[in-house]
Amino acid sequence: MASSGYFQNAFRSGYTLRVEWTINSQSIDNNTSSVTVTAYLVSGGSSYVINSSATKEVRLYINGTTYTKSAGGLASISGGQKKSLFSKTVTITHTADGSKIIPIACEFDIEVTL
């Protein structure tokens, strides 16, 4: 199993929602792994800026559980910035043979006028 990775989706020219995951530790005795998943909003350059103090919501879906963060200013980003929106560390139980496919997804209700 890879110890880290990412996936991302560009929306509107110059902006990307990126999700990175990292395995922090594994326990063979407990048949578990500690995994951190972080959602980022990424600006593609100096001219891609969002100024918004409105309350927005980001959701991480990890192994069948939904984790939610709601906060003002989540959608604000400076040009060229990679901004952490939400990070969650979870313990994942493996199958009996030690393997596990972990479904991960993310939604961000950015809804701003560019």
Tab-separated table of N, CA and C in Angstrom:
chain	number	residue	atom	x	y	z
A	1	MET	N	0.844	-1.165	0.000
A	1	MET	CA	0.000	0.000	0.000
A	1	MET	C	0.897	1.238	0.000
A	2	ALA	N	0.544	2.223	-0.805
A	2	ALA	CA	1.281	3.488	-0.820
A	2	ALA	C	1.087	4.193	0.512
A	3	SER	N	2.123	4.892	0.965
A	3	SER	CA	2.032	5.557	2.266
A	3	SER	C	1.428	6.949	2.187
A	4	SER	N	1.262	7.477	0.974
A	4	SER	CA	0.617	8.775	0.798
A	4	SER	C	0.149	8.908	-0.643
A	5	GLY	N	-0.689	9.893	-0.868
A	5	GLY	CA	-1.174	10.142	-2.213
A	5	GLY	C	-2.112	11.327	-2.225
A	6	TYR	N	-2.655	11.601	-3.389
A	6	TYR	CA	-3.596	12.718	-3.514
A	6	TYR	C	-4.480	12.518	-4.733
A	7	PHE	N	-5.563	13.255	-4.752
A	7	PHE	CA	-6.375	13.420	-5.956
A	7	PHE	C	-6.855	14.853	-5.950
A	8	GLN	N	-7.212	15.356	-7.108
A	8	GLN	CA	-7.637	16.749	-7.184
A	8	GLN	C	-8.591	16.954	-8.342
A	9	ASN	N	-9.312	18.066	-8.265
A	9	ASN	CA	-10.262	18.418	-9.304
A	9	ASN	C	-10.213	19.924	-9.503
A	10	ALA	N	-9.892	20.346	-10.715
A	10	ALA	CA	-9.881	21.770	-11.037
A	10	ALA	C	-11.311	22.236	-11.274
A	11	PHE	N	-11.610	23.424	-10.790
A	11	PHE	CA	-12.902	24.025	-11.072
A	11	PHE	C	-12.643	25.468	-11.458
A	12	ARG	N	-13.332	25.924	-12.412
A	12	ARG	CA	-13.080	27.258	-12.937
A	12	ARG	C	-11.577	27.411	-13.187
A	13	SER	N	-11.190	28.080	-14.165
A	13	SER	CA	-9.774	28.251	-14.477
A	13	SER	C	-9.030	28.871	-13.294
A	14	GLY	N	-7.963	28.192	-12.850
A	14	GLY	CA	-7.104	28.750	-11.813
A	14	GLY	C	-7.331	28.273	-10.403
A	15	TYR	N	-8.324	27.420	-10.173
A	15	TYR	CA	-8.610	26.953	-8.809
A	15	TYR	C	-8.748	25.435	-8.789
A	16	THR	N	-8.241	24.814	-7.716
A	16	THR	CA	-8.270	23.359	-7.588
A	16	THR	C	-8.644	22.977	-6.168
A	17	LEU	N	-9.483	21.956	-6.034
A	17	LEU	CA	-9.730	21.311	-4.743
A	17	LEU	C	-8.858	20.065	-4.734
A	18	ARG	N	-7.938	19.988	-3.757
A	18	ARG	CA	-6.972	18.894	-3.687
A	18	ARG	C	-7.139	18.167	-2.355
A	19	VAL	N	-7.118	16.849	-2.398
A	19	VAL	CA	-7.224	16.029	-1.191
A	19	VAL	C	-5.979	15.151	-1.102
A	20	GLU	N	-5.261	15.274	0.011
A	20	GLU	CA	-4.050	14.487	0.237
A	20	GLU	C	-4.284	13.544	1.408
A	21	TRP	N	-3.711	12.361	1.337
A	21	TRP	CA	-3.815	11.395	2.432
A	21	TRP	C	-2.439	10.830	2.742
A	22	THR	N	-2.247	10.529	4.021
A	22	THR	CA	-0.975	9.985	4.503
A	22	THR	C	-1.255	8.916	5.550
A	23	ILE	N	-0.540	7.804	5.458
A	23	ILE	CA	-0.600	6.795	6.520
A	23	ILE	C	0.437	7.189	7.566
A	24	ASN	N	-0.019	7.470	8.781
A	24	ASN	CA	0.863	7.895	9.862
A	24	ASN	C	1.545	6.720	10.540
A	25	SER	N	0.777	5.653	10.760
A	25	SER	CA	1.312	4.471	11.440
A	25	SER	C	0.417	3.281	11.144
A	26	GLN	N	0.970	2.096	11.330
A	26	GLN	CA	0.225	0.859	11.158
A	26	GLN	C	0.503	-0.060	12.338
A	27	SER	N	-0.523	-0.774	12.781
A	27	SER	CA	-0.369	-1.735	13.862
A	27	SER	C	-0.741	-3.124	13.343
A	28	ILE	N	0.255	-3.974	13.238
A	28	ILE	CA	-0.005	-5.349	12.810
A	28	ILE	C	-0.793	-6.083	13.893
A	29	ASP	N	-0.443	-5.842	15.164
A	29	ASP	CA	-1.130	-6.501	16.277
A	29	ASP	C	-2.619	-6.160	16.319
A	30	ASN	N	-2.950	-4.880	16.086
A	30	ASN	CA	-4.350	-4.438	16.138
A	30	ASN	C	-5.038	-4.480	14.782
A	31	ASN	N	-4.248	-4.742	13.717
A	31	ASN	CA	-4.788	-4.786	12.361
A	31	ASN	C	-5.426	-3.451	11.969
A	32	THR	N	-4.728	-2.334	12.291
A	32	THR	CA	-5.252	-0.995	12.019
A	32	THR	C	-4.170	-0.101	11.416
A	33	SER	N	-4.627	0.996	10.818
A	33	SER	CA	-3.745	2.064	10.334
A	33	SER	C	-4.314	3.400	10.757
A	34	SER	N	-3.441	4.334	11.092
A	34	SER	CA	-3.824	5.727	11.338
A	34	SER	C	-3.604	6.485	10.036
A	35	VAL	N	-4.657	7.140	9.543
A	35	VAL	CA	-4.610	7.831	8.259
A	35	VAL	C	-5.070	9.274	8.447
A	36	THR	N	-4.318	10.223	7.894
A	36	THR	CA	-4.715	11.631	7.907
A	36	THR	C	-5.112	12.040	6.503
A	37	VAL	N	-6.281	12.656	6.384
A	37	VAL	CA	-6.796	13.160	5.109
A	37	VAL	C	-6.966	14.671	5.246
A	38	THR	N	-6.421	15.429	4.288
A	38	THR	CA	-6.500	16.887	4.336
A	38	THR	C	-7.011	17.420	3.011
A	39	ALA	N	-7.990	18.331	3.089
A	39	ALA	CA	-8.518	19.011	1.901
A	39	ALA	C	-7.865	20.378	1.784
A	40	TYR	N	-7.476	20.730	0.568
A	40	TYR	CA	-6.840	22.020	0.291
A	40	TYR	C	-7.577	22.741	-0.825
A	41	LEU	N	-7.608	24.054	-0.736
A	41	LEU	CA	-8.010	24.903	-1.840
A	41	LEU	C	-6.722	25.488	-2.402
A	42	VAL	N	-6.516	25.356	-3.714
A	42	VAL	CA	-5.262	25.781	-4.336
A	42	VAL	C	-5.546	26.841	-5.391
A	43	SER	N	-4.827	27.953	-5.287
A	43	SER	CA	-4.883	29.017	-6.289
A	43	SER	C	-3.772	28.784	-7.299
A	44	GLY	N	-4.104	28.894	-8.575
A	44	GLY	CA	-3.141	28.613	-9.638
A	44	GLY	C	-2.153	29.716	-9.939
A	45	GLY	N	-2.222	30.830	-9.243
A	45	GLY	CA	-1.268	31.907	-9.508
A	45	GLY	C	-1.700	33.213	-8.873
A	46	SER	N	-0.873	34.219	-9.050
A	46	SER	CA	-1.072	35.494	-8.356
A	46	SER	C	-2.385	36.195	-8.691
A	47	SER	N	-2.945	35.943	-9.859
A	47	SER	CA	-4.194	36.620	-10.230
A	47	SER	C	-5.446	35.861	-9.788
A	48	TYR	N	-5.269	34.695	-9.166
A	48	TYR	CA	-6.413	33.894	-8.723
A	48	TYR	C	-6.603	34.080	-7.220
A	49	VAL	N	-7.440	35.044	-6.875
A	49	VAL	CA	-7.675	35.462	-5.495
A	49	VAL	C	-9.175	35.404	-5.220
A	50	ILE	N	-9.539	34.953	-4.025
A	50	ILE	CA	-10.939	34.979	-3.595
A	50	ILE	C	-10.982	35.674	-2.234
A	51	ASN	N	-11.822	36.684	-2.119
A	51	ASN	CA	-12.051	37.365	-0.846
A	51	ASN	C	-13.486	37.095	-0.419
A	52	SER	N	-13.653	36.295	0.616
A	52	SER	CA	-14.989	35.954	1.099
A	52	SER	C	-14.922	35.646	2.589
A	53	SER	N	-15.746	36.335	3.357
A	53	SER	CA	-15.815	36.042	4.794
A	53	SER	C	-17.040	35.182	5.119
A	54	ALA	N	-17.810	34.844	4.096
A	54	ALA	CA	-19.030	34.062	4.301
A	54	ALA	C	-18.711	32.675	4.864
A	55	THR	N	-19.635	32.129	5.623
A	55	THR	CA	-19.485	30.794	6.183
A	55	THR	C	-19.696	29.759	5.081
A	56	LYS	N	-18.737	28.864	4.946
A	56	LYS	CA	-18.780	27.787	3.949
A	56	LYS	C	-18.588	26.459	4.657
A	57	GLU	N	-18.901	25.381	3.949
A	57	GLU	CA	-18.804	24.045	4.539
A	57	GLU	C	-17.972	23.140	3.648
A	58	VAL	N	-17.102	22.367	4.296
A	58	VAL	CA	-16.318	21.352	3.601
A	58	VAL	C	-16.593	20.013	4.283
A	59	ARG	N	-16.726	18.959	3.461
A	59	ARG	CA	-17.013	17.625	3.979
A	59	ARG	C	-15.973	16.640	3.467
A	60	LEU	N	-15.439	15.851	4.383
A	60	LEU	CA	-14.567	14.740	4.031
A	60	LEU	C	-15.325	13.450	4.280
A	61	TYR	N	-15.325	12.569	3.298
A	61	TYR	CA	-15.932	11.246	3.419
A	61	TYR	C	-14.782	10.245	3.473
A	62	ILE	N	-14.632	9.588	4.621
A	62	ILE	CA	-13.516	8.668	4.809
A	62	ILE	C	-14.049	7.333	5.311
A	63	ASN	N	-13.902	6.311	4.499
A	63	ASN	CA	-14.275	4.953	4.895
A	63	ASN	C	-15.720	4.857	5.390
A	64	GLY	N	-16.628	5.571	4.729
A	64	GLY	CA	-18.049	5.477	5.060
A	64	GLY	C	-18.544	6.453	6.107
A	65	THR	N	-17.679	7.293	6.648
A	65	THR	CA	-18.083	8.278	7.652
A	65	THR	C	-17.886	9.680	7.088
A	66	THR	N	-18.826	10.580	7.377
A	66	THR	CA	-18.747	11.964	6.929
A	66	THR	C	-18.274	12.848	8.069
A	67	TYR	N	-17.269	13.669	7.779
A	67	TYR	CA	-16.741	14.642	8.725
A	67	TYR	C	-16.945	16.024	8.115
A	68	THR	N	-17.444	16.975	8.915
A	68	THR	CA	-17.830	18.275	8.386
A	68	THR	C	-17.164	19.404	9.160
A	69	LYS	N	-16.746	20.431	8.427
A	69	LYS	CA	-16.251	21.661	9.030
A	69	LYS	C	-16.982	22.817	8.382
A	70	SER	N	-17.484	23.729	9.196
A	70	SER	CA	-18.157	24.919	8.712
A	70	SER	C	-17.510	26.130	9.377
A	71	ALA	N	-17.079	27.103	8.555
A	71	ALA	CA	-16.391	28.261	9.123
A	71	ALA	C	-16.445	29.439	8.166
A	72	GLY	N	-16.376	30.629	8.726
A	72	GLY	CA	-16.288	31.841	7.926
A	72	GLY	C	-14.906	31.966	7.315
A	73	GLY	N	-14.843	32.469	6.095
A	73	GLY	CA	-13.572	32.716	5.438
A	73	GLY	C	-12.904	31.506	4.811
A	74	LEU	N	-13.551	30.336	4.837
A	74	LEU	CA	-12.927	29.146	4.239
A	74	LEU	C	-12.615	29.344	2.754
A	75	ALA	N	-13.449	30.093	2.057
A	75	ALA	CA	-13.274	30.255	0.615
A	75	ALA	C	-12.239	31.319	0.261
A	76	SER	N	-11.791	32.119	1.215
A	76	SER	CA	-10.791	33.152	0.923
A	76	SER	C	-9.440	32.516	0.641
A	77	ILE	N	-8.787	33.023	-0.400
A	77	ILE	CA	-7.462	32.501	-0.744
A	77	ILE	C	-6.667	33.584	-1.459
A	78	SER	N	-5.389	33.648	-1.156
A	78	SER	CA	-4.476	34.577	-1.818
A	78	SER	C	-3.945	33.940	-3.091
A	79	GLY	N	-3.440	34.763	-3.983
A	79	GLY	CA	-2.881	34.262	-5.232
A	79	GLY	C	-1.691	33.350	-5.007
A	80	GLY	N	-1.717	32.172	-5.617
A	80	GLY	CA	-0.630	31.217	-5.514
A	80	GLY	C	-0.621	30.402	-4.233
A	81	GLN	N	-1.625	30.561	-3.377
A	81	GLN	CA	-1.657	29.886	-2.076
A	81	GLN	C	-2.224	28.467	-2.179
A	82	LYS	N	-1.712	27.585	-1.329
A	82	LYS	CA	-2.291	26.261	-1.097
A	82	LYS	C	-2.816	26.310	0.333
A	83	LYS	N	-4.119	26.429	0.482
A	83	LYS	CA	-4.741	26.666	1.791
A	83	LYS	C	-5.396	25.389	2.322
A	84	SER	N	-5.009	24.998	3.532
A	84	SER	CA	-5.638	23.848	4.184
A	84	SER	C	-7.041	24.233	4.645
A	85	LEU	N	-8.030	23.450	4.209
A	85	LEU	CA	-9.419	23.702	4.587
A	85	LEU	C	-9.849	22.879	5.794
A	86	PHE	N	-9.436	21.595	5.813
A	86	PHE	CA	-9.919	20.681	6.837
A	86	PHE	C	-9.032	19.449	6.834
A	87	SER	N	-8.662	18.990	8.014
A	87	SER	CA	-7.832	17.801	8.146
A	87	SER	C	-8.442	16.883	9.195
A	88	LYS	N	-8.440	15.602	8.915
A	88	LYS	CA	-9.010	14.626	9.841
A	88	LYS	C	-8.108	13.393	9.888
A	89	THR	N	-7.802	12.952	11.114
A	89	THR	CA	-7.042	11.724	11.306
A	89	THR	C	-7.973	10.661	11.857
A	90	VAL	N	-7.977	9.500	11.210
A	90	VAL	CA	-8.870	8.410	11.607
A	90	VAL	C	-8.082	7.117	11.719
A	91	THR	N	-8.619	6.188	12.501
A	91	THR	CA	-8.049	4.851	12.601
A	91	THR	C	-8.903	3.911	11.764
A	92	ILE	N	-8.254	3.212	10.855
A	92	ILE	CA	-8.931	2.314	9.922
A	92	ILE	C	-8.605	0.871	10.293
A	93	THR	N	-9.629	0.035	10.405
A	93	THR	CA	-9.434	-1.388	10.666
A	93	THR	C	-9.317	-2.128	9.337
A	94	HIS	N	-8.312	-2.975	9.222
A	94	HIS	CA	-8.092	-3.748	8.002
A	94	HIS	C	-8.971	-4.999	7.995
A	95	THR	N	-9.010	-5.654	6.843
A	95	THR	CA	-9.664	-6.949	6.757
A	95	THR	C	-8.756	-8.003	7.401
A	96	ALA	N	-9.217	-9.208	7.527
A	96	ALA	CA	-8.467	-10.266	8.217
A	96	ALA	C	-7.094	-10.524	7.600
A	97	ASP	N	-6.968	-10.313	6.286
A	97	ASP	CA	-5.666	-10.553	5.643
A	97	ASP	C	-4.756	-9.319	5.659
A	98	GLY	N	-5.187	-8.249	6.338
A	98	GLY	CA	-4.371	-7.044	6.458
A	98	GLY	C	-4.560	-6.031	5.353
A	99	SER	N	-5.427	-6.327	4.392
A	99	SER	CA	-5.653	-5.391	3.288
A	99	SER	C	-6.859	-4.495	3.584
A	100	LYS	N	-6.955	-3.403	2.846
A	100	LYS	CA	-8.107	-2.507	3.020
A	100	LYS	C	-8.119	-1.497	1.888
A	101	ILE	N	-9.267	-1.328	1.273
A	101	ILE	CA	-9.505	-0.235	0.332
A	101	ILE	C	-10.263	0.827	1.114
A	102	ILE	N	-9.725	2.040	1.146
A	102	ILE	CA	-10.328	3.119	1.930
A	102	ILE	C	-10.940	4.133	0.971
A	103	PRO	N	-12.278	4.193	0.891
A	103	PRO	CA	-12.903	5.203	0.048
A	103	PRO	C	-12.743	6.589	0.687
A	104	ILE	N	-12.287	7.547	-0.114
A	104	ILE	CA	-12.119	8.930	0.333
A	104	ILE	C	-12.731	9.842	-0.714
A	105	ALA	N	-13.507	10.829	-0.254
A	105	ALA	CA	-14.086	11.835	-1.148
A	105	ALA	C	-14.169	13.152	-0.391
A	106	CYS	N	-14.402	14.234	-1.137
A	106	CYS	CA	-14.478	15.557	-0.524
A	106	CYS	C	-15.476	16.414	-1.292
A	107	GLU	N	-16.197	17.249	-0.558
A	107	GLU	CA	-17.073	18.254	-1.143
A	107	GLU	C	-16.796	19.579	-0.462
A	108	PHE	N	-16.798	20.653	-1.249
A	108	PHE	CA	-16.600	21.992	-0.706
A	108	PHE	C	-17.633	22.915	-1.326
A	109	ASP	N	-18.496	23.481	-0.483
A	109	ASP	CA	-19.533	24.403	-0.956
A	109	ASP	C	-18.948	25.804	-1.069
A	110	ILE	N	-18.178	26.041	-2.119
A	110	ILE	CA	-17.465	27.309	-2.234
A	110	ILE	C	-18.405	28.450	-2.652
A	111	GLU	N	-19.208	28.268	-3.641
A	111	GLU	CA	-20.225	29.208	-4.093
A	111	GLU	C	-19.878	30.672	-3.843
A	112	VAL	N	-18.936	31.193	-4.667
A	112	VAL	CA	-18.553	32.592	-4.611
A	112	VAL	C	-18.637	33.185	-6.016
A	113	THR	N	-18.709	34.487	-6.096
A	113	THR	CA	-18.709	35.169	-7.381
A	113	THR	C	-17.273	35.563	-7.684
A	114	LEU	N	-16.776	35.107	-8.841
A	114	LEU	CA	-15.395	35.411	-9.231
A	114	LEU	C	-15.367	36.574	-10.197
